[in-house]
mmCIF file of C-alpha atoms in Angstrom:
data_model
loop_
_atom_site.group_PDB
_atom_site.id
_atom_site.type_symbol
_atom_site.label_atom_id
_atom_site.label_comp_id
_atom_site.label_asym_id
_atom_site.label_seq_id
_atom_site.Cartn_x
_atom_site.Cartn_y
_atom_site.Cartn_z
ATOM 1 C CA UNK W 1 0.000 0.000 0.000
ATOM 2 C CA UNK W 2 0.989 3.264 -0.121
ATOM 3 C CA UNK W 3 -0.423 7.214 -1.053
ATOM 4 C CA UNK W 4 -1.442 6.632 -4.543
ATOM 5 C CA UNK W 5 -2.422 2.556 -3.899
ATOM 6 C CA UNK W 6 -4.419 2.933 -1.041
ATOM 7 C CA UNK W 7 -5.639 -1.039 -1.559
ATOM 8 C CA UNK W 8 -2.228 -1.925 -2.472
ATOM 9 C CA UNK W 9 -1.566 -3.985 -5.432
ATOM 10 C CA UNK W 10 -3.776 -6.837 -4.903
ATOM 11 C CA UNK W 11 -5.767 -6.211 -8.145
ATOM 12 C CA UNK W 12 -2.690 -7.038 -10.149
ATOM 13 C CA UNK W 13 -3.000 -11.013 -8.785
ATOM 14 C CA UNK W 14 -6.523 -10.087 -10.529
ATOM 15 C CA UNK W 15 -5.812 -9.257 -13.611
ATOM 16 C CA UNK W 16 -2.860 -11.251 -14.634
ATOM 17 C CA UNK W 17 -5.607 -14.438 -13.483
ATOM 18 C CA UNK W 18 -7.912 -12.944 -16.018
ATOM 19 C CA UNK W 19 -5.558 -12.646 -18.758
ATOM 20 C CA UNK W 20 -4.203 -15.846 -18.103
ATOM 21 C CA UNK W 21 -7.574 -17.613 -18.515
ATOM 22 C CA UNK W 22 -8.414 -15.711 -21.375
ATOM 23 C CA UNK W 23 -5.264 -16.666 -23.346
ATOM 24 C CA UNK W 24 -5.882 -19.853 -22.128
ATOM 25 C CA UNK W 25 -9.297 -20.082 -23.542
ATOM 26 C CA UNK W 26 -8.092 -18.544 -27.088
ATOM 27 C CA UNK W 27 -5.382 -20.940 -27.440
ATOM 28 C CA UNK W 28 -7.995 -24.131 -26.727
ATOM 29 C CA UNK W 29 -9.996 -22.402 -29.589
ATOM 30 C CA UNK W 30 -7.168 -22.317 -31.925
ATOM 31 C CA UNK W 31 -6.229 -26.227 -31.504
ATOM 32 C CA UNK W 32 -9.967 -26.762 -31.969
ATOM 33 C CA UNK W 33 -9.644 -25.473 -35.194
ATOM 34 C CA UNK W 34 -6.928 -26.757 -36.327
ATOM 35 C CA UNK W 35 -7.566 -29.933 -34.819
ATOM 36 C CA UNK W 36 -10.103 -29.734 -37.357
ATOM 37 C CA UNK W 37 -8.483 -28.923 -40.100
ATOM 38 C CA UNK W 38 -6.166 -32.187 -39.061
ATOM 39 C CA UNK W 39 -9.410 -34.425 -39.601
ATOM 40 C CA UNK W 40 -10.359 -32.941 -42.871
ATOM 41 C CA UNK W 41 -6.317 -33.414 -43.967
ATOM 42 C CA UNK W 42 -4.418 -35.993 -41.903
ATOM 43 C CA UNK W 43 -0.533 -35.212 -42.058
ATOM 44 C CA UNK W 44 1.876 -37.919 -41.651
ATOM 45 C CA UNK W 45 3.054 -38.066 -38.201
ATOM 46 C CA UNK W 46 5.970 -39.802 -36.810
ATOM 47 C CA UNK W 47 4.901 -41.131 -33.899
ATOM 48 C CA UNK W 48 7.915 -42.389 -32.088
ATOM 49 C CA UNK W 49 9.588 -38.711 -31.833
ATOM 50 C CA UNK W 50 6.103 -37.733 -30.636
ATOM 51 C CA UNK W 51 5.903 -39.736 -27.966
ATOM 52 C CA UNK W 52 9.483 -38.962 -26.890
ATOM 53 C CA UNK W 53 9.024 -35.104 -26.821
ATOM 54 C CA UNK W 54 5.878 -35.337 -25.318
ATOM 55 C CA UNK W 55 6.958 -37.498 -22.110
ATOM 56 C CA UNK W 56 10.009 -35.101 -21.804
ATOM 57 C CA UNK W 57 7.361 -32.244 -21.333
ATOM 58 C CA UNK W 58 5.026 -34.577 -18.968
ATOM 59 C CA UNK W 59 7.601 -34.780 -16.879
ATOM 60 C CA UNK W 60 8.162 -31.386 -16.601
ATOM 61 C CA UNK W 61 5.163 -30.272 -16.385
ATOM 62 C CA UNK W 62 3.618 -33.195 -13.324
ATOM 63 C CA UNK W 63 6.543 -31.504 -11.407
ATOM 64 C CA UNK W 64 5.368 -27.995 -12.375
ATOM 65 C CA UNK W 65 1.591 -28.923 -11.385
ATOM 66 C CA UNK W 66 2.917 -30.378 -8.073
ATOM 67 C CA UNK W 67 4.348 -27.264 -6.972
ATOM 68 C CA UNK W 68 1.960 -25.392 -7.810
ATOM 69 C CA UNK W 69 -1.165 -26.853 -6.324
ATOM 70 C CA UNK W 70 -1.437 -26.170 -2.440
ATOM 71 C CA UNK W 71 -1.285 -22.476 -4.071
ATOM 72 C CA UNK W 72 -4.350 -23.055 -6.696
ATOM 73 C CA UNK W 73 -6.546 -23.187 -3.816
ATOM 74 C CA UNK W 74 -5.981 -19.856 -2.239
ATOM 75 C CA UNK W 75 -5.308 -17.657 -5.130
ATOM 76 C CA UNK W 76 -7.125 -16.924 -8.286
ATOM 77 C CA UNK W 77 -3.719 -16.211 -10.123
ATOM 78 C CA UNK W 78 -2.251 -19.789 -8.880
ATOM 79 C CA UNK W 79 -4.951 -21.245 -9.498
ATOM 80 C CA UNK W 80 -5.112 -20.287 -13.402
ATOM 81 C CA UNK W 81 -1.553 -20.487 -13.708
ATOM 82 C CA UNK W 82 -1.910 -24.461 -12.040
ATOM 83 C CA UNK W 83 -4.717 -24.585 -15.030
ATOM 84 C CA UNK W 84 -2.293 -23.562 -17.607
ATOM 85 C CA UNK W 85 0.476 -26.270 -16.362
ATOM 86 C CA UNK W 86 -2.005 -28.859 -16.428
ATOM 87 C CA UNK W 87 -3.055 -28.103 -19.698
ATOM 88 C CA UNK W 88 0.286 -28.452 -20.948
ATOM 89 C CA UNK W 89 0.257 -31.841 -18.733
ATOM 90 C CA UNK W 90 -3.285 -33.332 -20.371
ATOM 91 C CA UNK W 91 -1.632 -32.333 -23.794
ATOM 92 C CA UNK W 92 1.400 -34.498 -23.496
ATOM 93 C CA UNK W 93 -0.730 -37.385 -21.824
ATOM 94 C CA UNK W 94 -2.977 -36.962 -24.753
ATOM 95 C CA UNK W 95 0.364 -36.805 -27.499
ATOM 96 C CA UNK W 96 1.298 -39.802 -25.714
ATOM 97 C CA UNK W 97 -2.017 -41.522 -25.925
ATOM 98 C CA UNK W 98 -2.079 -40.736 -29.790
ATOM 99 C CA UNK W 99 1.515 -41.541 -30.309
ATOM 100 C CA UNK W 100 0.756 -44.833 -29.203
ATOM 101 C CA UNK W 101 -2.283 -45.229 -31.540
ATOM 102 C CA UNK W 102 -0.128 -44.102 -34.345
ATOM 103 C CA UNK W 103 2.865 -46.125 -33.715
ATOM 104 C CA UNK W 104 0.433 -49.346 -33.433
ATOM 105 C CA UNK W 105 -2.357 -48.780 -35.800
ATOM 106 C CA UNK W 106 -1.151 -45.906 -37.930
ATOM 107 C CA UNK W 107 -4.275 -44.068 -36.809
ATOM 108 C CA UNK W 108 -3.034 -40.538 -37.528
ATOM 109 C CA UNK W 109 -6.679 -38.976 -36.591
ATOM 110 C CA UNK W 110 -5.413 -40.291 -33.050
ATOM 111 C CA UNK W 111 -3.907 -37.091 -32.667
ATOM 112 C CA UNK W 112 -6.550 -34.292 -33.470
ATOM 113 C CA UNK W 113 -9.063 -35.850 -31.697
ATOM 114 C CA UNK W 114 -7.412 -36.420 -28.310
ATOM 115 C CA UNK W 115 -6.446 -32.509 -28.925
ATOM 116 C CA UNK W 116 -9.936 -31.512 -29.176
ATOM 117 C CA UNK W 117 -11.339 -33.193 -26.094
ATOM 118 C CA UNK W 118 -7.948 -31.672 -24.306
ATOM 119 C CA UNK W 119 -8.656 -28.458 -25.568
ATOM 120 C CA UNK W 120 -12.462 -28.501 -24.624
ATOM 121 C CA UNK W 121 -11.550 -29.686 -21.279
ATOM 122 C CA UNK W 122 -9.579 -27.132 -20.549
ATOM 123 C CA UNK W 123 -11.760 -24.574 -22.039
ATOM 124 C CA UNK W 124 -14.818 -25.836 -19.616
ATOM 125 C CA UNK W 125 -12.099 -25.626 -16.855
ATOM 126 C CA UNK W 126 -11.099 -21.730 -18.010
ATOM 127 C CA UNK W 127 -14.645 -20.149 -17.832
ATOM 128 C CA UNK W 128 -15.118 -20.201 -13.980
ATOM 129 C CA UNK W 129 -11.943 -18.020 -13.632
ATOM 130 C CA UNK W 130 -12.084 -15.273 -16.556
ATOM 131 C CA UNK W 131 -16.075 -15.161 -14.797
ATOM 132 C CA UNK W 132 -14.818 -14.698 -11.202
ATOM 133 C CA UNK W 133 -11.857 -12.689 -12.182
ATOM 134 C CA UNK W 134 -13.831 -10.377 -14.545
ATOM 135 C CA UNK W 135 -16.798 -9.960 -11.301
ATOM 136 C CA UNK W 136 -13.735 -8.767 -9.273
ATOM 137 C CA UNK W 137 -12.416 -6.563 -11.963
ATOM 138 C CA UNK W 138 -15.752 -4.905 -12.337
ATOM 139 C CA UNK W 139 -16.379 -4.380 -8.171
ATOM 140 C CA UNK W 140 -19.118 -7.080 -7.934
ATOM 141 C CA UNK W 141 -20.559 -7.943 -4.442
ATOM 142 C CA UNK W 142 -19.203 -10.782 -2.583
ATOM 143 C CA UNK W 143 -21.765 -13.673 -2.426
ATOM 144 C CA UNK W 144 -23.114 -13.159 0.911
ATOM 145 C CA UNK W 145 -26.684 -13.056 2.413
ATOM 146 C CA UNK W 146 -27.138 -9.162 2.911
ATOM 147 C CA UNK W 147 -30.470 -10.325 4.782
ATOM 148 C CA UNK W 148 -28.709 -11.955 7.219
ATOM 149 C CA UNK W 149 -26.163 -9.388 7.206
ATOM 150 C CA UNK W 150 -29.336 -6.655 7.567
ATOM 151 C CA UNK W 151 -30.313 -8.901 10.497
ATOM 152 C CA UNK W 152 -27.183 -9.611 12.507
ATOM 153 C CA UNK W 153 -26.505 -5.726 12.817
ATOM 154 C CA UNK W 154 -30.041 -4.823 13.699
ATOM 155 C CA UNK W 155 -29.232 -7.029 16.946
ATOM 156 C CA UNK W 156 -26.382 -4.662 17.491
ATOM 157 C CA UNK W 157 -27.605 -2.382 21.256
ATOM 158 C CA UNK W 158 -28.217 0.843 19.335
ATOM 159 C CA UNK W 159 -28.533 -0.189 15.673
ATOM 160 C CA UNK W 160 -32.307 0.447 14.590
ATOM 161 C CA UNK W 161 -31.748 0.743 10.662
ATOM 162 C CA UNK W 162 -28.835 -0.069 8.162
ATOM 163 C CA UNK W 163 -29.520 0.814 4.621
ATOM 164 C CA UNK W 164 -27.265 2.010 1.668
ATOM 165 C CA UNK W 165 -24.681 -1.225 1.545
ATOM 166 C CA UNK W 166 -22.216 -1.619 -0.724
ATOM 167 C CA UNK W 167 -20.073 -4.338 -0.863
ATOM 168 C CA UNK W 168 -17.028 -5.720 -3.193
ATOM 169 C CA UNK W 169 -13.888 -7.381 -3.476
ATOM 170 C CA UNK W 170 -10.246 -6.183 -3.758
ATOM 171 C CA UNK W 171 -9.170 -10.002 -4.471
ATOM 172 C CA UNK W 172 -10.920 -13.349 -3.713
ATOM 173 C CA UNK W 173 -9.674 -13.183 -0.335
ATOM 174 C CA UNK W 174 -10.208 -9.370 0.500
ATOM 175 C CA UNK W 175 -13.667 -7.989 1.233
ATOM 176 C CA UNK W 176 -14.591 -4.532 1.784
ATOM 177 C CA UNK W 177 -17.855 -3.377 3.410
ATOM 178 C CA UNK W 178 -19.380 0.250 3.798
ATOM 179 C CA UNK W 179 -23.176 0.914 4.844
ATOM 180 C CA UNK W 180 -25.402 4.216 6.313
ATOM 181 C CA UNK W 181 -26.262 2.729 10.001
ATOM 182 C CA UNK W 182 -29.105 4.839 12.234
ATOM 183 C CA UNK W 183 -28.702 5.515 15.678
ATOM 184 C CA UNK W 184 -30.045 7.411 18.575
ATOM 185 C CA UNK W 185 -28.327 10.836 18.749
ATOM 186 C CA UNK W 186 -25.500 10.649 21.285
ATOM 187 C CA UNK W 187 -21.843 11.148 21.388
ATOM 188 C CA UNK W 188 -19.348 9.944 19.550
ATOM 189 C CA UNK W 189 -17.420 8.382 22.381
ATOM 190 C CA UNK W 190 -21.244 6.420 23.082
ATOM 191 C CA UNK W 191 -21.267 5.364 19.484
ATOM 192 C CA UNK W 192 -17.917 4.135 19.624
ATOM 193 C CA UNK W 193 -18.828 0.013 21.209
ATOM 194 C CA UNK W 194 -21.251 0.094 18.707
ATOM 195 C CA UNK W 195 -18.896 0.650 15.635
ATOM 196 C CA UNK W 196 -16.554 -1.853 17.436
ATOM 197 C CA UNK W 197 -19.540 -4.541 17.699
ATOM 198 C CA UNK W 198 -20.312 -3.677 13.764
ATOM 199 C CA UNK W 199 -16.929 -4.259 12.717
ATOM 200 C CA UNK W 200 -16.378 -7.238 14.835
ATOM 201 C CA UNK W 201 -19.489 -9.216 13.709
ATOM 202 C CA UNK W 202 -18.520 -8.309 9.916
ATOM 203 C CA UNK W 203 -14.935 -9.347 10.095
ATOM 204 C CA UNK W 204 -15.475 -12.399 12.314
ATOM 205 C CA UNK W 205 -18.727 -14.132 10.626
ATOM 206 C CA UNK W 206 -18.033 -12.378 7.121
ATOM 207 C CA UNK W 207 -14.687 -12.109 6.729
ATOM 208 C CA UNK W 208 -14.408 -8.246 5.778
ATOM 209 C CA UNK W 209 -11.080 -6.942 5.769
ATOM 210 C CA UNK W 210 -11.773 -3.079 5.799
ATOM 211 C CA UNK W 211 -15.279 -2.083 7.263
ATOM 212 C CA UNK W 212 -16.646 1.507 6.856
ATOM 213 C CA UNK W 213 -20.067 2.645 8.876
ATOM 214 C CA UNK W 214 -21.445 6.206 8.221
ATOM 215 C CA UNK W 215 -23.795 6.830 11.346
ATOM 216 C CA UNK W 216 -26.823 8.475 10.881
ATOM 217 C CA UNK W 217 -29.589 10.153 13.434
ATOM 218 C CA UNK W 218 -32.083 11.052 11.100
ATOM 219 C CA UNK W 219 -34.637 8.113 8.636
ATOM 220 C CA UNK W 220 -32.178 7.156 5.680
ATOM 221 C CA UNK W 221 -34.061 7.693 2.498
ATOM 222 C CA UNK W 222 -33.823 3.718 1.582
ATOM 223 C CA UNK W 223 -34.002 2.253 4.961
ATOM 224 C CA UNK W 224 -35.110 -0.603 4.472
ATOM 225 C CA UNK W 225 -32.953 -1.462 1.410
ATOM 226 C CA UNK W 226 -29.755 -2.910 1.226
ATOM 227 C CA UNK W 227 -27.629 -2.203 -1.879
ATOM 228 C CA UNK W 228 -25.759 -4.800 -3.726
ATOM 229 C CA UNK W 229 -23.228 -2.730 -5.723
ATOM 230 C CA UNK W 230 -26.340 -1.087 -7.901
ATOM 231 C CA UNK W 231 -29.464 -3.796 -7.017
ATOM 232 C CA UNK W 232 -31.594 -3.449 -4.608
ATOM 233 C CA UNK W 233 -32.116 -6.320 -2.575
ATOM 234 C CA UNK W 234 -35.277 -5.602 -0.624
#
């Protein structure tokens, strides 16, 4: 963090996930294609130098994957990165697979149609990231239950209305919460346990990292609405 980067440089995890995934996914399209254009034309192949480059890169790439894994589960980057490696893994498996067919049987078409089901594998594996990643980018809410949420600070001693909540993600793992909370007119040291209870219930049950309450005396205009990042959620 600092002056200009207030939220640090989290974001950056972010968008090098969502770039990653969207390569990714172009790159499955392209040996979809010319996958294709394989079955239409089969090219001679020979498959013993096939199979011999591609257990080389399985190699490499198993121990890649392994490294990589425990980190997949926690980060968004990792985790497309781990998606890329084992791409590159299923796609020597597969060369493998039709290097054998091709050394036996001669089957060239081995080989463009273990690349298409790699490459639509992958694909199917790629969407849930750019879609998380590009919900981040663009400041979408967390899923959470902003009832519940609603309902948990209304318990709060003091707390009689919380409206105008807003509610996104820095990364996958960073949650920021700000919401218009009504109170009984008193003093700011009196108001003080109640922020503290606010913040505590948010960052212990729902995992917010930076909580911001604006406390109000007077009827918010939406009261009884909470705000989901532009919806209303009544």
């Amino acid at each position: 963090q600092n002056a200009r980067n207030t939220f640090g440089y989290k974001r950056a995890e972010i968008i090098a996930a969502f770039l990653n995934s969207i390569a990714l996914a172009l790159i499955c399209v392209f040996l979809i294609v010319e996958a294709a254009k394989r079955i239409t034309d089969p090219q001679p192949i020979n498959g013993n130098l096939m199979l011999t480059i591609a257990v080389i890169g399985l190699a490499a790439n198993l121990l890649s994957a392994f490294l990589l894994n425990s980190g997949s589960k926690s980060s968004l980057n990792m985790k497309a990165t781990y998606l890329h490696i084992l791409s590159d893994a299923l796609s020597s498996i597969a060369i493998i697979f039709g290097g054998i067919l091709i050394d036996l049987y001669n089957w060239t078409l081995a080989d463009p149609i273990v690349t298409v089901l790699v490459a639509v594998y992958i694909f199917y594996e790629s969407i849930p990231i750019i879609r998380q990643t590009f919900r981040i980018l663009m400041q979408g809410a967390p899923n959470l239950d902003y009832d519940q949420i609603k309902r948990d600070l209304l318990q709060i001693d003091g707390v009689f209305s919380v409206h105008h909540v807003h509610a996104w993600m820095i990364d996958e793992n960073n949650l920021i919460f700000s919401a218009h909370v009504n109170m009984h007119d008193m003093k700011l040291s009196d108001a003080q346990p109640i922020y503290s209870e606010i913040s505590k219930v948010l960052k212990e049950k729902y995992h917010m990292c930076h909580v911001t309450i604006q406390a109000e005396t007077t009827r918010g205009e939406n009261e009884d609405i909470i705000y989901d990042r532009g919806n209303d959620i009544p």
